[in-house]
Coordinates of C-alpha atoms and ligand atoms in Angstrom, one line a residue:
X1 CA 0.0 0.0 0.0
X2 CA 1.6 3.0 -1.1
X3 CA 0.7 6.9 0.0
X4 CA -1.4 7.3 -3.1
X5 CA -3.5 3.8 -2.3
X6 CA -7.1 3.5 -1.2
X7 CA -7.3 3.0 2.2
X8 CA -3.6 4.4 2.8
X9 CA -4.5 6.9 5.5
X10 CA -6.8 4.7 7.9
X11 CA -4.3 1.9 7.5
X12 CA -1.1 4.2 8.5
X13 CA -3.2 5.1 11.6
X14 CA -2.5 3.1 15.3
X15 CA -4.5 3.3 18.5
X16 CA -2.8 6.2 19.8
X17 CA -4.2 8.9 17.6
X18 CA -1.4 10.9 18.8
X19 CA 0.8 9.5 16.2
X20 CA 0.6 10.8 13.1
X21 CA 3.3 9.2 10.6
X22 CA 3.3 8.5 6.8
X23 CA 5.2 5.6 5.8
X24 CA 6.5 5.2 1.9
X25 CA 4.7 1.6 2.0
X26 CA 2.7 -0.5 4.4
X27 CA 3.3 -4.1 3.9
X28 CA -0.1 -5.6 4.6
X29 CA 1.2 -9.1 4.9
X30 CA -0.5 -12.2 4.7
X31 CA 1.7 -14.6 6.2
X32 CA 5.6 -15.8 6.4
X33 CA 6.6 -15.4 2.4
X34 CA 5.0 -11.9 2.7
X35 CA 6.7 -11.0 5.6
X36 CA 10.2 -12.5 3.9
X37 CA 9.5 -10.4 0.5
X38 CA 9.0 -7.3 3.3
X39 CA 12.3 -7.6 5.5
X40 CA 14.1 -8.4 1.6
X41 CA 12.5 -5.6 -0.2
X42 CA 13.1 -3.0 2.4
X43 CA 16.5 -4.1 3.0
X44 CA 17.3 -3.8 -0.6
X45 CA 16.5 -0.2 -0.9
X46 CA 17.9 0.5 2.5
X47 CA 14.5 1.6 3.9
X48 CA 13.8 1.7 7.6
X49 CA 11.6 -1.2 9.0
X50 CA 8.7 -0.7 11.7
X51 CA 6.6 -3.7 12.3
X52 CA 2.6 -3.8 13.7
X53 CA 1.6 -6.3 15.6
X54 CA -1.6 -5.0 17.5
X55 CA -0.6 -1.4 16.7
X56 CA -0.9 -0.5 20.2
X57 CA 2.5 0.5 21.7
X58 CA 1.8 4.1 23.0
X59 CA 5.2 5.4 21.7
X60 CA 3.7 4.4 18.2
X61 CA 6.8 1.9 17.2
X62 CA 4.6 0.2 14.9
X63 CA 4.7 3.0 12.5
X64 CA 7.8 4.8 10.7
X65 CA 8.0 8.1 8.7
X66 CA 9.3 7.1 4.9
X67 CA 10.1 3.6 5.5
X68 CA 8.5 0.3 5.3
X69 CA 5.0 -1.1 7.7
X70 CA 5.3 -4.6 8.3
X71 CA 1.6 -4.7 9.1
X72 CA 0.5 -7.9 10.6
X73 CA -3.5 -7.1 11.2
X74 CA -4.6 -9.5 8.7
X75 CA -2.6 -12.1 10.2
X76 CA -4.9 -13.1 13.6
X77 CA -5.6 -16.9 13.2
X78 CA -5.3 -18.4 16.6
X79 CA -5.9 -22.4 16.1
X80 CA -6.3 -24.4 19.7
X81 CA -5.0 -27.5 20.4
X82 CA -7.7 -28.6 23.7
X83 CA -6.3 -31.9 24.3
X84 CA -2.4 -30.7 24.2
X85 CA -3.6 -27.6 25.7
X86 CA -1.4 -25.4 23.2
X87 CA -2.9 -22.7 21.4
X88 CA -0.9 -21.2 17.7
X89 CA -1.1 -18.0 17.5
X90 CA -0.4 -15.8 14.6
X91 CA 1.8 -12.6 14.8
X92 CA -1.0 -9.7 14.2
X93 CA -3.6 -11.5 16.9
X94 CA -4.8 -9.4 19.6
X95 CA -5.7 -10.6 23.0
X96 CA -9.5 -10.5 22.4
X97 CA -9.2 -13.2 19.1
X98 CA -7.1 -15.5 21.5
X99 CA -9.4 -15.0 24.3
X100 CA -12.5 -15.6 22.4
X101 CA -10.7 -18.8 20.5
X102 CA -9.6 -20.4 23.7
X103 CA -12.3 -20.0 25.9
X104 CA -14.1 -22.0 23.3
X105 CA -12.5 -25.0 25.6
X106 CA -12.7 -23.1 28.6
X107 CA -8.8 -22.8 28.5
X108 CA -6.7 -19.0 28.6
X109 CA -3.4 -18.1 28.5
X110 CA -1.8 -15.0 30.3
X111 CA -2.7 -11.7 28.2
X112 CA -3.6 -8.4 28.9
X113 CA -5.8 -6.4 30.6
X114 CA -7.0 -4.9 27.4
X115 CA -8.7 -6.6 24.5
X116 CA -7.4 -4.9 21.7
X117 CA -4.0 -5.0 22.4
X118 CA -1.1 -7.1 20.4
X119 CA -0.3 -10.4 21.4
X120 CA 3.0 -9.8 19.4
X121 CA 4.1 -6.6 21.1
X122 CA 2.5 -7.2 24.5
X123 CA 4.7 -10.8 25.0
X124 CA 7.8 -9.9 23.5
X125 CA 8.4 -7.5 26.4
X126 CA 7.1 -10.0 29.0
X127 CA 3.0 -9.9 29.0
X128 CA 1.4 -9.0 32.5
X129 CA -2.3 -9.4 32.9
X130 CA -4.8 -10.9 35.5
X131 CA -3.9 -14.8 35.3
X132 CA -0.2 -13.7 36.0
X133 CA 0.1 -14.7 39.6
X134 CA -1.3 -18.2 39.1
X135 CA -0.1 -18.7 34.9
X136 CA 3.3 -17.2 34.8
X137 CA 4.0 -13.9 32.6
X138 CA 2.8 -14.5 28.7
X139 CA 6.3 -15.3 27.8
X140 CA 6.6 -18.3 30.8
X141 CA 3.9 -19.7 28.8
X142 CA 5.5 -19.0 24.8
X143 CA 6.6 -22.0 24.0
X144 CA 8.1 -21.4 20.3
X145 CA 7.7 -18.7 17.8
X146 CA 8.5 -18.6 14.0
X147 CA 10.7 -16.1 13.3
X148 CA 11.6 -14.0 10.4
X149 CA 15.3 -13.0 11.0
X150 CA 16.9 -9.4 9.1
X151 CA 18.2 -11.5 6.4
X152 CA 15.1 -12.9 5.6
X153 CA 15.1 -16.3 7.0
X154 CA 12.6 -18.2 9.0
X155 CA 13.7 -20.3 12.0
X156 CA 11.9 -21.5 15.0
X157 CA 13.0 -20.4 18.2
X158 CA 12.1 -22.7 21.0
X159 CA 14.1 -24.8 24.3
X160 CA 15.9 -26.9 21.8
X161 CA 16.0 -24.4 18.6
X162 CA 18.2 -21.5 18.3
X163 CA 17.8 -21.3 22.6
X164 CA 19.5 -18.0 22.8
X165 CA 16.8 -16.3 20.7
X166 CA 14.0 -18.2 22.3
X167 CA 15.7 -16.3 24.9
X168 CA 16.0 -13.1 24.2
X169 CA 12.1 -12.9 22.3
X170 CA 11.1 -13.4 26.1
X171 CA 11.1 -10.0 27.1
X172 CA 13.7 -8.5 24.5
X173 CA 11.0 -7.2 22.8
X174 CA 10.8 -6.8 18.8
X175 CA 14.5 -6.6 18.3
X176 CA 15.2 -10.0 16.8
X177 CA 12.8 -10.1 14.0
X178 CA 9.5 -10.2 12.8
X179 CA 7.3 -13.0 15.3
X180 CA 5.0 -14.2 12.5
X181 CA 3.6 -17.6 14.8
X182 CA 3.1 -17.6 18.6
X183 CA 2.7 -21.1 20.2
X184 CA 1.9 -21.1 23.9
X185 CA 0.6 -23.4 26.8
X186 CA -2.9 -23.1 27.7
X187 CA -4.7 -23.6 31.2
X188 CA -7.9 -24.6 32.4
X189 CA -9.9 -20.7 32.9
X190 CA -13.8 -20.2 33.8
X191 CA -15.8 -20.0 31.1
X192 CA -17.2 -18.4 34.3
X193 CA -14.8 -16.6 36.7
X194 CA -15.3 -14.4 39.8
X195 CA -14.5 -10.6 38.8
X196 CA -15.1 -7.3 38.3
X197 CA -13.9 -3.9 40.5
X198 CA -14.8 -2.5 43.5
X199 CA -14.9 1.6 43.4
X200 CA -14.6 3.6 46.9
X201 CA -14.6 7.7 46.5
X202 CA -11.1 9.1 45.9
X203 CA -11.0 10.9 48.8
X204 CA -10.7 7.1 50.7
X205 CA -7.5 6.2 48.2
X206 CA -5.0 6.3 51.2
X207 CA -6.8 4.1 53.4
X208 CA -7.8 1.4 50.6
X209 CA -4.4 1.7 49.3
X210 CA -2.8 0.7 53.0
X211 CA -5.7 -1.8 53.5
X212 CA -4.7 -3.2 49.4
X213 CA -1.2 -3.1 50.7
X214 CA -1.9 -5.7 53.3
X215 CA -4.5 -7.9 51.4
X216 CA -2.6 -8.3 48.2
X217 CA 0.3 -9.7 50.0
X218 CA -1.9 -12.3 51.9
X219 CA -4.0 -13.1 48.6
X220 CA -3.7 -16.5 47.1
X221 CA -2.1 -16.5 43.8
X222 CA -5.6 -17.7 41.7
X223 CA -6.1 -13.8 42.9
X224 CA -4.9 -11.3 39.5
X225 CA -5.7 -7.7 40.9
X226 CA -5.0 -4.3 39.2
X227 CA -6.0 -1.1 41.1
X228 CA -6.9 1.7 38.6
X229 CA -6.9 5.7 40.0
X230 CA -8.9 7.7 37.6
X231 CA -13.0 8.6 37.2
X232 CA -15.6 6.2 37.0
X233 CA -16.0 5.4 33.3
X234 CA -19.8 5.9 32.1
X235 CA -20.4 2.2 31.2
X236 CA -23.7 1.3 31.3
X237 CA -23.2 -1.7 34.0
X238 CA -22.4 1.3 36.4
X239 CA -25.1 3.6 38.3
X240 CA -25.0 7.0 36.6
X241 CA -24.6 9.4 39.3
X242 CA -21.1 8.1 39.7
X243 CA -19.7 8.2 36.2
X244 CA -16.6 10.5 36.2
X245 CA -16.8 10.8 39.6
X246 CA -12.4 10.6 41.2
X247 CA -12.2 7.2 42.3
X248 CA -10.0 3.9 42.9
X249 CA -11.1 0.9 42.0
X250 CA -9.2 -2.3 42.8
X251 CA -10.1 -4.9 39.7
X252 CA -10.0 -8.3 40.5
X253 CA -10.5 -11.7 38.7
X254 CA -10.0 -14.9 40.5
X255 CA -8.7 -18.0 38.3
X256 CA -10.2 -21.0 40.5
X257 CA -14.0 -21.8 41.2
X258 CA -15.7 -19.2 42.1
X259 CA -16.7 -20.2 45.4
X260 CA -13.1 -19.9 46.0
X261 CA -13.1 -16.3 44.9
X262 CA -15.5 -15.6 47.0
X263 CA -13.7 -16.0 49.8
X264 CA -10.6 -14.6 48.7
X265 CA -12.4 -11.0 48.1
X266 CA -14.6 -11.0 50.7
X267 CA -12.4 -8.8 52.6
X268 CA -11.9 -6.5 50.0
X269 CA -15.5 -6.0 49.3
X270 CA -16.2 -5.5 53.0
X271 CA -13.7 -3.1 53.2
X272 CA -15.0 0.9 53.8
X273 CA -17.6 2.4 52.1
X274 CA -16.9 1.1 48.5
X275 CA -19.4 3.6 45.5
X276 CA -20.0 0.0 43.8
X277 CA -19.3 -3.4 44.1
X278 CA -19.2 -5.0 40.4
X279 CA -17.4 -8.0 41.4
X280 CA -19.4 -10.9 40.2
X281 CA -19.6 -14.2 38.5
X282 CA -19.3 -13.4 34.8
X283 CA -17.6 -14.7 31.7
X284 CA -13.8 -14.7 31.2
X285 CA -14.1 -13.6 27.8
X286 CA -16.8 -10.3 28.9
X287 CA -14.3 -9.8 31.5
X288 CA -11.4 -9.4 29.8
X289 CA -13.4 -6.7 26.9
X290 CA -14.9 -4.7 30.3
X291 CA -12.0 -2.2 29.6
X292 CA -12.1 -2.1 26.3
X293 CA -14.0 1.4 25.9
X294 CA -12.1 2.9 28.0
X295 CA -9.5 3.5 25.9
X296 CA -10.4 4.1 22.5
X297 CA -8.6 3.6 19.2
X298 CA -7.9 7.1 18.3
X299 CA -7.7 9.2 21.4
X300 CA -4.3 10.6 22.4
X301 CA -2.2 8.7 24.7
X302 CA 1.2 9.6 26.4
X303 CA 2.7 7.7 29.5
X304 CA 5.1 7.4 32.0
X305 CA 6.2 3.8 34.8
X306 CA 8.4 2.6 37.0
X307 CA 8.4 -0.4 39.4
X308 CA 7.6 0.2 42.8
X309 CA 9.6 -1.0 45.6
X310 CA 6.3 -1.9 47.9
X311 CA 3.7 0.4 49.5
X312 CA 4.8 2.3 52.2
X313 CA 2.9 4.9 53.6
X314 CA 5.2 7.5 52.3
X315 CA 4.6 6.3 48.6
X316 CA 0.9 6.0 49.7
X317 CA 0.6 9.4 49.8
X318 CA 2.5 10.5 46.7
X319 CA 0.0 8.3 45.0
X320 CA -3.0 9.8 46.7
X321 CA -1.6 13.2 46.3
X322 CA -1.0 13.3 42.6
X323 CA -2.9 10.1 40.8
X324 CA -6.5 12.8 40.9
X325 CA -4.6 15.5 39.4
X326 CA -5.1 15.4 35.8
X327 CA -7.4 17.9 33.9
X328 CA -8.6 15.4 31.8
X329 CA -11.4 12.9 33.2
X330 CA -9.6 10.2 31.0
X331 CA -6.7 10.2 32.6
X332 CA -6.1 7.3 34.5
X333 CA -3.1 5.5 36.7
X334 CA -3.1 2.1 36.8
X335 CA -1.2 -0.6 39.3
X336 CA -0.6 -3.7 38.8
X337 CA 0.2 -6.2 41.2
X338 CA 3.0 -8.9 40.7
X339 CA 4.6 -12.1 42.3
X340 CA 2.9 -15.5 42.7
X341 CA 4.3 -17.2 39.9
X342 CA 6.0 -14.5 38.3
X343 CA 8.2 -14.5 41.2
X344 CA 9.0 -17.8 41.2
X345 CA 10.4 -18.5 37.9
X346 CA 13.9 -19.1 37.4
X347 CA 15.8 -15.6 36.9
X348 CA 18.2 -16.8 34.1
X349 CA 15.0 -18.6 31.8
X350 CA 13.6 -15.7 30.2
X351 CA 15.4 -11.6 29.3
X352 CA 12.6 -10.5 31.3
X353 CA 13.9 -8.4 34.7
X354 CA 11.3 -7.3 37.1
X355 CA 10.6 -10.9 38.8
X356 CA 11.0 -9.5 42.4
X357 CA 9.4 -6.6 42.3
X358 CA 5.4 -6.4 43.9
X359 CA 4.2 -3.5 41.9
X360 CA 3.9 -1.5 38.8
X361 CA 2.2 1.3 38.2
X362 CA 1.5 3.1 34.7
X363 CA 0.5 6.5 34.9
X364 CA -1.5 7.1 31.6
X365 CA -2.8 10.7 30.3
X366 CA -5.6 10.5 27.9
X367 CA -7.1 13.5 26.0
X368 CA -9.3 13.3 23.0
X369 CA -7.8 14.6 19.5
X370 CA -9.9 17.9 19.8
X371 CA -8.6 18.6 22.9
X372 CA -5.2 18.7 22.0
X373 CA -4.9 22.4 22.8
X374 CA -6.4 22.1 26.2
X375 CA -5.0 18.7 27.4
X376 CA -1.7 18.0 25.4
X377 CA 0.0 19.9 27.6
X378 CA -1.7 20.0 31.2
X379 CA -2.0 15.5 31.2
X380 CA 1.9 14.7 29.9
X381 CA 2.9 17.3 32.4
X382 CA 1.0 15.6 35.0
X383 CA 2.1 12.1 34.3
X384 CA 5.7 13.5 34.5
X385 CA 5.1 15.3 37.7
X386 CA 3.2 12.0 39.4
X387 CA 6.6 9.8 38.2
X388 CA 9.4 12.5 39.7
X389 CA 7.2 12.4 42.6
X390 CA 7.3 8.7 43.0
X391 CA 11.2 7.9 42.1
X392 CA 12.5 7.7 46.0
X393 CA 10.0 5.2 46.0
X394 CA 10.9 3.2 42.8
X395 CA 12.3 -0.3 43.0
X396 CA 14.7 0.6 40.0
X397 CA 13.6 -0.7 36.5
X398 CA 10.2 0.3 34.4
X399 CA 7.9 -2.5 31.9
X400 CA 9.7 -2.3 28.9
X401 CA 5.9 -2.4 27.2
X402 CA 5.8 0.8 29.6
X403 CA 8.1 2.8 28.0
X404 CA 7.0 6.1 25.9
X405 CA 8.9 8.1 22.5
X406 CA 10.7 10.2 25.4
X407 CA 11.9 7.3 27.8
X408 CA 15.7 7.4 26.4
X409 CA 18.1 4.6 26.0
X410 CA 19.3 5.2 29.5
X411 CA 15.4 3.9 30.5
X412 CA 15.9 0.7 28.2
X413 CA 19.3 0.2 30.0
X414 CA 17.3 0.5 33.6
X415 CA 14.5 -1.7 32.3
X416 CA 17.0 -4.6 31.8
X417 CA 19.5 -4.1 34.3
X418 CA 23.4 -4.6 33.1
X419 CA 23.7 -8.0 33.0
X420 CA 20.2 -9.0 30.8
X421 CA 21.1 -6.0 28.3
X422 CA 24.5 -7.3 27.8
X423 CA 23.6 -10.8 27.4
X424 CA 20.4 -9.1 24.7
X425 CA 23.3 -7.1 22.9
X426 CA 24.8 -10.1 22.0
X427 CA 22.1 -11.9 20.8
X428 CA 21.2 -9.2 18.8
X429 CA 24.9 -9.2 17.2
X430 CA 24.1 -12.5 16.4
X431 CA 20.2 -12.0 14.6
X432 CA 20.5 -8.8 13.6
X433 CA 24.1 -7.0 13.7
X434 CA 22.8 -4.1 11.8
X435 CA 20.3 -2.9 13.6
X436 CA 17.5 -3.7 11.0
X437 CA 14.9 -3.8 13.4
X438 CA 15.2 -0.2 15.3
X439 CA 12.3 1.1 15.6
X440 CA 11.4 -0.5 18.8
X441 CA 12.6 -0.2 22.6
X442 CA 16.3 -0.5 21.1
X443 CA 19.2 -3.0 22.0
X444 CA 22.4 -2.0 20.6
X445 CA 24.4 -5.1 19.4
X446 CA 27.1 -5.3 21.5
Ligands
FAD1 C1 -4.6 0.3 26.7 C2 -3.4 -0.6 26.9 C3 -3.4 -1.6 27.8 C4 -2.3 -2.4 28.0 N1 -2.3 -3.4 28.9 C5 -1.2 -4.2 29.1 C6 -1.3 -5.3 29.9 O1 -2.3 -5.6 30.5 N2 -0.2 -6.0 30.0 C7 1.0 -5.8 29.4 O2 1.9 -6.5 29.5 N3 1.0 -4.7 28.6 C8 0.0 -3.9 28.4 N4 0.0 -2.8 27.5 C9 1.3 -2.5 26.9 C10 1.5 -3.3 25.7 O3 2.2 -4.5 26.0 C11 2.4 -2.6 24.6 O4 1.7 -1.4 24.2 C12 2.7 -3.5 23.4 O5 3.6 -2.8 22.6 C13 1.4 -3.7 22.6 O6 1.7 -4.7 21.6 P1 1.1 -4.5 20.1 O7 1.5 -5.7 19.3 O8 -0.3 -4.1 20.2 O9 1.9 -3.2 19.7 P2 2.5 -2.7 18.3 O10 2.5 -1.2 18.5 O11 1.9 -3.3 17.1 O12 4.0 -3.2 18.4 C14 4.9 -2.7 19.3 C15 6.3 -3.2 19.0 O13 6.3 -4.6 19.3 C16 7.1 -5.2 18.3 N5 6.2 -6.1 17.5 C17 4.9 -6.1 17.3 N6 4.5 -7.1 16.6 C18 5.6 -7.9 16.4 C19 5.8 -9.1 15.7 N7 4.8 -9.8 15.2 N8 7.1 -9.6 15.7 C20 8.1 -8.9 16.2 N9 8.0 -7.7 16.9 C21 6.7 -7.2 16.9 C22 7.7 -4.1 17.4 O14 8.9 -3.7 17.9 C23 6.7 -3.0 17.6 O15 7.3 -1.7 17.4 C24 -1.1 -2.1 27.3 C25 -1.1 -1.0 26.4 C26 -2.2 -0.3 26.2 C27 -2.1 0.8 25.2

């Protein structure tokens, strides 16, 4: 697709309207030869590559100015193997195709917490999401990928093929070439799981925060949780006197029989004097969509996240202090909260770093496009303010997947830690010593 094709300028756009690029050709690909002829023909003419998986990275990697789109929208097959429990999964899926083809069987894999984000993007820098705790991290649960290396080749990367990239695609992000199949192990999930969120006014965010503090770490590990700071979003499940109302909202979803579940939130939902209480018995598929409008295909995005070192009272208040203090009532901060089984996987298995750490917040501005005047400046101002203010109480490190356009290398350097980044660098020496694939959270072959 070229600049003067049909379709050219909807095709060039990604979820964050923000980002406003014009490629000299988007590859629409169709599968692995396509993708090949791609890498080749962009190589050839010394064009710079960006590749799309979901299109969703909020820095806008997936698209480039004058070089080449490997798009992979068209390429969202997921094909489930119920009796091996494996699920193939093609390199332009998003979470909600592999949700929807999974729970078919009533099996899931880790994913996110949105349903119209990438697969490809969201693993490759580790994958957090609600089944975490008690499923591992997407990538403890990739079991190969097919690969299209910067010279054009295709090789699979798994425990006994090429194991340093298998590696490396475990966290190291999109640096090793373009992912064009996913396979991954599947678990037994719902159809029906306990979930939902429970909303208390924002004026109670310190004392559900210290409560949160104390319940997460007793919580068993069937128990994913996420604790979002923002407004009330004006779905219709919720009462509309509170919509856009300041308020937290801890989000849970419990991957065990919901009897089970009940037990393990009853102390949450007994806790103060919660707005609403949404946490119910519903399917794992609705579940995981619930977010869906809140952050729409098109708005502007811009955001800033580190790793926190725990909740102490001190960064309790930093967070209650500043996570309300956006202009724009789309604005939202969200926490997520780690360990369980992502703790206890081996260190050296996967280039993903953050294993200790017990949680991670995103701090996430949101304006629409025709507020850009009002907004633009006022939210990324905010989100930068709210991270400075947080820093003494960082645990060191930041989600790659995290990461925004003004995050430099020094950030990619922190997400990794010394000793993952070098052993990344020289993977990367060995897939792709030229740096074909850039335009991406960048390792430099070393
Ligand atoms: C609303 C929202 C919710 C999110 N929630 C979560 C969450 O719950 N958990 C979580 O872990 N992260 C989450 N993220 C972050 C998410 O992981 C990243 O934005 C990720 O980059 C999205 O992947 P994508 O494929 O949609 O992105 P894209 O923008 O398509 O790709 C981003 C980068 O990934 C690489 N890439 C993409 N596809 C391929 C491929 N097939 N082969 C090789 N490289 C590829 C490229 O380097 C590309 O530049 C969320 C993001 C948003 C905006």
């Amino acid at each position: 697709m070229l600049p003067t094709s049909p379709g050219y300028d909807t095709a060039r756009r990604i979820w964050n309207g923000a980002i406003d690029r014009h490629p000299a050709c988007i590859a629409r690909c169709m599968g692995v030869a396509d993708v090949v002829a791609a890498v080749r023909f962009a190589r050839e003419r010394g064009l710079e590559i960006a590749v799309r998986g979901g299109g969703h990275n909020v820095a806008g990697t997936a698209v480039c100015d004058d070089g080449v789109v490997i798009d992979l929208s068209a390429m969202r097959t997921v094909l489930v193997d119920p009796l091996g429990r494996t699920a193939l999964v093609q390199g332009g899926a998003l979470w909600s195709d592999v949700d929807h083809e999974t729970q078919a069987h009533a099996l899931a894999t880790t994913g996110g917490i949105v349903g119209h984000t990438g697969v490809a993007g969201l693993t490759l820098g580790g994958g957090i999401g609600f089944l975490m705790r008690k499923h591992g991290l997407a990538i403890d649960n990739m079991l190969a990928a097919e690969v299209v290396t910067a010279d054009g080749s295709v090789v699979r990367a798994s425990a006994d093929e090429h194991p340093d990239l298998f590696w490396a695609l475990r966290g190291g992000g999109g640096n090793f070439g373009v992912v064009t199949t996913f396979q991954f192990a599947l678990h037994p999930v719902g159809p029906t799981v306990l979930a939902g969120p429970v909303f208390w006014a924002a004026d109670d965010t310190a004392d559900v925060l210290r409560f949160y503090r104390d319940f997460a770490a007793e919580v068993p590990d069937e128990l994913g949780s996420v604790v979002r700071l923002g407004t009330v979003p004006p779905q219709a499940v919720i009462s509309e006197d509170l919509h856009w109302r300041p308020a937290i909202a801890v989000i849970c979803c419990y991957a065990g029989p919901v009897q089970d579940g009940e037990r393990a939130v009853e102390a949450l939902r007994r806790f103060g004097r919660p707005l609403a209480d949404l946490i119910a018995p519903s399917p794992y598929v609705a579940f995981q969509s619930g977010m869906d409008n809140t952050v729409l295909h098109g708005w502007h995005y811009y955001w800033k996240a580190t790793n926190l070192a725990g909740l102490s009272d001190d960064a309790i208040a930093v967070i209650a202090d500043h996570a309300y203090a956006f202009n724009s009532p789309r604005s939202y901060a969200a926490m997520f909260h780690m360990g369980g089984a992502v703790a206890r996987a081996p260190r050296d298995a996967t280039a993903y770093a953050a294993r200790d750490v017990a949680h991670n917040i995103v701090i996430d501005a949101v304006w629409l496009p025709d507020e850009s005047g009002a907004h633009a400046t006022t939210e990324t101002a905010w989100a930068r303010r709210f991270l400075k203010a947080l820093e003494p109480h960082g645990a060191g490190g930041v989600y790659v997947n995290f990461l925004d356009a003004d995050d430099d290398s020094g950030r990619v350097r922190e997400a990794y830690g010394d000793r993952i980044y070098r052993r990344l660098a020289a993977v990367k020496a060995t897939y792709d010593p030229d740096n074909v694939f850039h335009h991406n959270v960048n390792i430099q072959a070393g």
